[in-house]
CSV table of C-alpha atoms in Angstrom, one decimal:
chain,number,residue,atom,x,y,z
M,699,UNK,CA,27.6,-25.4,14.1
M,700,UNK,CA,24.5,-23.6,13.7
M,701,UNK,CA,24.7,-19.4,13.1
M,702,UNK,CA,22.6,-18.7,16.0
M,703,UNK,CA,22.6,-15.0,15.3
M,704,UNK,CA,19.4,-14.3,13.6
M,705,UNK,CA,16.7,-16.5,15.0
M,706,UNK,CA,14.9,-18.0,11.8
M,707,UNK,CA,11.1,-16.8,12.0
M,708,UNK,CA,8.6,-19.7,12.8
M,709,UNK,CA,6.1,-20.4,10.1
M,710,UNK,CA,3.2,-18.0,9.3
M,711,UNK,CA,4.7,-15.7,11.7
M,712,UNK,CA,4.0,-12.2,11.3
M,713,UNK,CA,7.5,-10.1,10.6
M,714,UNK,CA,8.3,-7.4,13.4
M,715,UNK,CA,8.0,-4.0,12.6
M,716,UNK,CA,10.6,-1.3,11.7
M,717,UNK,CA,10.2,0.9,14.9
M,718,UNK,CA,10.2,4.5,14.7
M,719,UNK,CA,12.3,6.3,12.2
M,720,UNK,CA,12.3,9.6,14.2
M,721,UNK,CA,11.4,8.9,17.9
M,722,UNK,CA,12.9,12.2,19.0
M,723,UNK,CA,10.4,14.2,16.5
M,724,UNK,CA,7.7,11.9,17.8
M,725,UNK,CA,8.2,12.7,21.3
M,726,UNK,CA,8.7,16.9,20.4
M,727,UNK,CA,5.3,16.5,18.7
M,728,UNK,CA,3.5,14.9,21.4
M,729,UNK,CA,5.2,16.5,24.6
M,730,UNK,CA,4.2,20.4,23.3
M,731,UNK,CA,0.8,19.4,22.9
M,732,UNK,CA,0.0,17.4,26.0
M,733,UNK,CA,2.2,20.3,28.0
M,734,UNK,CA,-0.3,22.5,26.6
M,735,UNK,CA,-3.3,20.7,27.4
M,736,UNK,CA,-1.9,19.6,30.8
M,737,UNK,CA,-1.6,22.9,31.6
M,738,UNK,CA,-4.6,24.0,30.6
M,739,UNK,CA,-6.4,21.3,32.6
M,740,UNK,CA,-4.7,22.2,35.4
M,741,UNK,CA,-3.4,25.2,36.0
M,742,UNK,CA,-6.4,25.7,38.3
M,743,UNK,CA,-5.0,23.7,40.7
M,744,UNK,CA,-1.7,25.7,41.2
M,745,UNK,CA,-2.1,29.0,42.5
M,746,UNK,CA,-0.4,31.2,39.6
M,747,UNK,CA,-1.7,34.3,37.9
M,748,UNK,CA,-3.9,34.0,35.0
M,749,UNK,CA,-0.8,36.4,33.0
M,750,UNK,CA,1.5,33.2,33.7
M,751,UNK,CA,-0.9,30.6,32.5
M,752,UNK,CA,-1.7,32.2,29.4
M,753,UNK,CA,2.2,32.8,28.9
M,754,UNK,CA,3.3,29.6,29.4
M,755,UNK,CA,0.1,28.0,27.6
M,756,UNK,CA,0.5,30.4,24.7
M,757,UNK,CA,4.5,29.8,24.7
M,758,UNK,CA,4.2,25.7,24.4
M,759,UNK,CA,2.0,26.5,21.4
M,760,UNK,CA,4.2,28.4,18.7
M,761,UNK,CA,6.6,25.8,20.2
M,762,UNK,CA,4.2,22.7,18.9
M,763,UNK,CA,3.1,25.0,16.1
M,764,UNK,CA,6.6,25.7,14.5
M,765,UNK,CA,8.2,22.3,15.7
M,766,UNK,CA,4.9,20.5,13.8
M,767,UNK,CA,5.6,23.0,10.7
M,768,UNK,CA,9.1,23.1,10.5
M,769,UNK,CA,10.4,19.7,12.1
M,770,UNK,CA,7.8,17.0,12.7
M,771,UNK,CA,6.5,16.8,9.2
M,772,UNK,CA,9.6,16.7,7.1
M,773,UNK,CA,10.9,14.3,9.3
M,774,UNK,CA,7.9,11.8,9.9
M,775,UNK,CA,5.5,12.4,6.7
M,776,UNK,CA,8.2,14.0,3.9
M,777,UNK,CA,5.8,17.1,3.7
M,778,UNK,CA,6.1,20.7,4.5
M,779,UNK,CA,3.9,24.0,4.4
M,780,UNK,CA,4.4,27.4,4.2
M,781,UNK,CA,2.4,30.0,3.4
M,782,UNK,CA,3.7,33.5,1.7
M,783,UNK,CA,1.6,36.8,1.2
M,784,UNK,CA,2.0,37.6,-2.5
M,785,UNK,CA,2.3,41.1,-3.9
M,786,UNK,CA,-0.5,41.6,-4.5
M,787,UNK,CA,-1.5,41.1,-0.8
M,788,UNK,CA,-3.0,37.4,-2.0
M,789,UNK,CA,-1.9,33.8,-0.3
M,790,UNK,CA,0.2,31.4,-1.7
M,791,UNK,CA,0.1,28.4,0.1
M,792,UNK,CA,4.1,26.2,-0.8
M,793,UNK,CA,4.6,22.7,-0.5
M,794,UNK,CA,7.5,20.4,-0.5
M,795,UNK,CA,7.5,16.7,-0.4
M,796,UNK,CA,9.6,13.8,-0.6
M,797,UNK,CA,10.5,12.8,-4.2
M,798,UNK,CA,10.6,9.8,-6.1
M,799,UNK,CA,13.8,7.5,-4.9
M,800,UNK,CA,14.3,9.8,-1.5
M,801,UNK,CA,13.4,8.1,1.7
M,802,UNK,CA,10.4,6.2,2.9
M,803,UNK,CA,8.3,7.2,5.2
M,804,UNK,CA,8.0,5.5,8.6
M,805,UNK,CA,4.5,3.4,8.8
M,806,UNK,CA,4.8,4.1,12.6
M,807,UNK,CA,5.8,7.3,12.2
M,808,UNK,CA,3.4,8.5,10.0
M,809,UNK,CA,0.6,7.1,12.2
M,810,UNK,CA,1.4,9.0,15.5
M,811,UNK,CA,1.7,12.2,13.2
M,812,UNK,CA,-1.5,12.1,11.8
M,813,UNK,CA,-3.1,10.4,14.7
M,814,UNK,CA,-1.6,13.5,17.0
M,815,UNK,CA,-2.5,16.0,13.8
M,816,UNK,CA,-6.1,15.1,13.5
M,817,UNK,CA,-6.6,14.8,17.8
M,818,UNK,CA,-5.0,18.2,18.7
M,819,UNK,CA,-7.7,20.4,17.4
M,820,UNK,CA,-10.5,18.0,18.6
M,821,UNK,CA,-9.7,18.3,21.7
M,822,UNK,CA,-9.1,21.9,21.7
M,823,UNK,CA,-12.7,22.3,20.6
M,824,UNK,CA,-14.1,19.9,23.6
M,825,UNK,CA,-11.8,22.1,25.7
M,826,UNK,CA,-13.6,25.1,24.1
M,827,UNK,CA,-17.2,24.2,24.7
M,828,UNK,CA,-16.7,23.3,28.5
M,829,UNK,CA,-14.9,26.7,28.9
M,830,UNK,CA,-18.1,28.2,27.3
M,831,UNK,CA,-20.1,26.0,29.6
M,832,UNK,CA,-18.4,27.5,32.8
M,833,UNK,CA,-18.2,30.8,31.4
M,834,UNK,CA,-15.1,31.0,31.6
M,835,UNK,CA,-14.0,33.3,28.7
M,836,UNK,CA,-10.4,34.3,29.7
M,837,UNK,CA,-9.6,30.7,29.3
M,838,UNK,CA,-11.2,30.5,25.7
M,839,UNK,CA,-9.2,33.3,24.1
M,840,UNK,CA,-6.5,30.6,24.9
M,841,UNK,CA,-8.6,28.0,23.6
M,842,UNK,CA,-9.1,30.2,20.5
M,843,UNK,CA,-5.6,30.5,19.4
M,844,UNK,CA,-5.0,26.8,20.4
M,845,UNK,CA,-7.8,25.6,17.7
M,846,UNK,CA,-6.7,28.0,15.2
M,847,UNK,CA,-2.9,27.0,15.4
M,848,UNK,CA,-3.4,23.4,15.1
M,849,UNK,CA,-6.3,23.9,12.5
M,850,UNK,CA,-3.4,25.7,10.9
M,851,UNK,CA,-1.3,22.9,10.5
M,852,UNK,CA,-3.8,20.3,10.2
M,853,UNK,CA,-5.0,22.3,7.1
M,854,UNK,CA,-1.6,22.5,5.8
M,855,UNK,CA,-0.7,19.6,6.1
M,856,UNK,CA,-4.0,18.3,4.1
M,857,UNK,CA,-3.4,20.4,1.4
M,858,UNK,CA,0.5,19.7,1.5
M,859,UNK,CA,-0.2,16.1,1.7
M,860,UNK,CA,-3.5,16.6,-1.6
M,861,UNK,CA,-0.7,18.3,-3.3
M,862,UNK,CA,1.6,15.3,-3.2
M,863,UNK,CA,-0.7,12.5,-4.6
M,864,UNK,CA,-1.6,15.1,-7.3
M,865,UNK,CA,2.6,15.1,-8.3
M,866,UNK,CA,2.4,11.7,-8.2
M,867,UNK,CA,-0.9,11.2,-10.0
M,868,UNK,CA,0.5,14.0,-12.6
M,869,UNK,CA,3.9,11.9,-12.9
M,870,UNK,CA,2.4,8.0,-13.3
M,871,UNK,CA,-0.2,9.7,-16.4
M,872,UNK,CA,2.9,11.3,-17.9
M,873,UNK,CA,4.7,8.1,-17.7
M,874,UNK,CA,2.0,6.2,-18.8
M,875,UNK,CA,1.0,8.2,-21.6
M,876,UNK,CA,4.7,8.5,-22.7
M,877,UNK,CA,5.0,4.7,-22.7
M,878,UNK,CA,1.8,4.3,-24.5
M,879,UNK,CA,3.1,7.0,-27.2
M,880,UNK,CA,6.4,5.0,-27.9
M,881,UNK,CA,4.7,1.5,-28.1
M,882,UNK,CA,2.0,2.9,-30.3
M,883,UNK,CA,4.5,4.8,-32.2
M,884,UNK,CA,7.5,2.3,-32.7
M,885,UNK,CA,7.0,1.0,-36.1
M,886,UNK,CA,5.8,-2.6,-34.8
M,887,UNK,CA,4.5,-4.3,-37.3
C-alpha cells in the first residue's frame, strides 16, 4: 500500500514556500504603521480634539519605532541598531547581526520587512506635501516626527545591514587569503 502522506510533487513543479518565520512580528510591524496612517487619514472624520490625535498618532509611533528597532529586525532580518552618544559627545552608531551557522533568514519575511521599511517614510512624505498643500501645519509637526522616526530606522537598518556584508566580505578574504597562504606555503613540490 502506497504512503499516501506526502503527496510526491508533479514534474517541473515549482516547490511551495516556507511561510513566514515570524508572522506575529510581521503583523506588529505592519499594524503600528497602518494605525498610524489610518489615523492620520482619518481622524478628520471623527470629532476628537487635535490634543487626542496627535497623542494617539504620536503614541502608535515610538510603538512602530521601538517594536521595528528592538523586535522586528532581529527577528525577521538578523540585524539590529543602536545608536550611543560617546564621551566625547560624538555618535556611535552599534550593530549586531546574525553569524555564520545561526539561523536563516525568512525569504518572506525579509521581504515584507524591507518592503514595509522602504514604504513607511514614502508615504509619510506624500502625507507631508498634501498637508503643506492644505496648509494644514498642525498636522505636519506630526508628519515631521513620523518621517524622521522611520527615516531613523530605515537608515539604521541600511547601515546595520552595509555593516553585515562588510563582516562577511571581511571574513571570505581572510579565509581566502589564509587558504591561499597554506597551499602556497605547504612544501608541494
Amino acid at each position: 500500500m502506497a504512503d499516501v502522506s506526502q503527496p510526491t510533487p508533479l514534474p517541473g513543479a515549482v516547490p511551495e514556500q516556507p511561510s513566514y518565520a515570524h508572522p506575529v512580528a510581521a503583523f506588529f510591524l505592519f499594524f503600528f504603521k497602518a494605525a498610524a496612517v489610518f489615523i492620520y487619514i482619518f481622524c478628520g472624520w471623527f470629532k476628537t480634539d487635535f490634543v487626542i490625535n496627535f497623542c494617539t498618532i504620536t503614541f502608535l509611533l515610538v510603538c512602530d519605532f521601538w517594536t521595528v528597532k528592538n523586535v522586528s529586525g532581529r527577528l525577521m532580518v538578523g540585524l539590529r541598531w543602536w545608536n550611543e552618544v560617546s564621551e566625547t559627545g560624538g555618535s556611535d552608531w552599534k550593530f549586531e547581526s546574525l553569524q555564520e551557522g545561526q539561523r536563516a533568514v525568512n525569504k518572506k519575511d525579509s521581504f515584507v520587512f524591507w518592503t514595509l521599511l522602504y514604504a513607511t517614510p514614502a508615504v509619510w512624505c506624500v502625507l507631508g506635501f498634501i498637508a503643506i498643500l492644505k496648509l494644514n501645519i498642525d498636522y505636519l509637526l506630526l508628519v515631521v516626527i513620523a518621517a524622521l522616526l522611520s527615516g531613523a530606522n530605515l537608515l539604521g537598518y541600511l547601515k546595520c545591514s552595509k555593516a553585515a556584508q562588510n563582516q562577511i566580505k571581511g571574513r571570505f578574504n581572510s579565509l581566502f587569503a589564509s587558504g591561499l597562504r597554506a597551499y602556497m606555503f605547504s612544501g608541494r613540490s
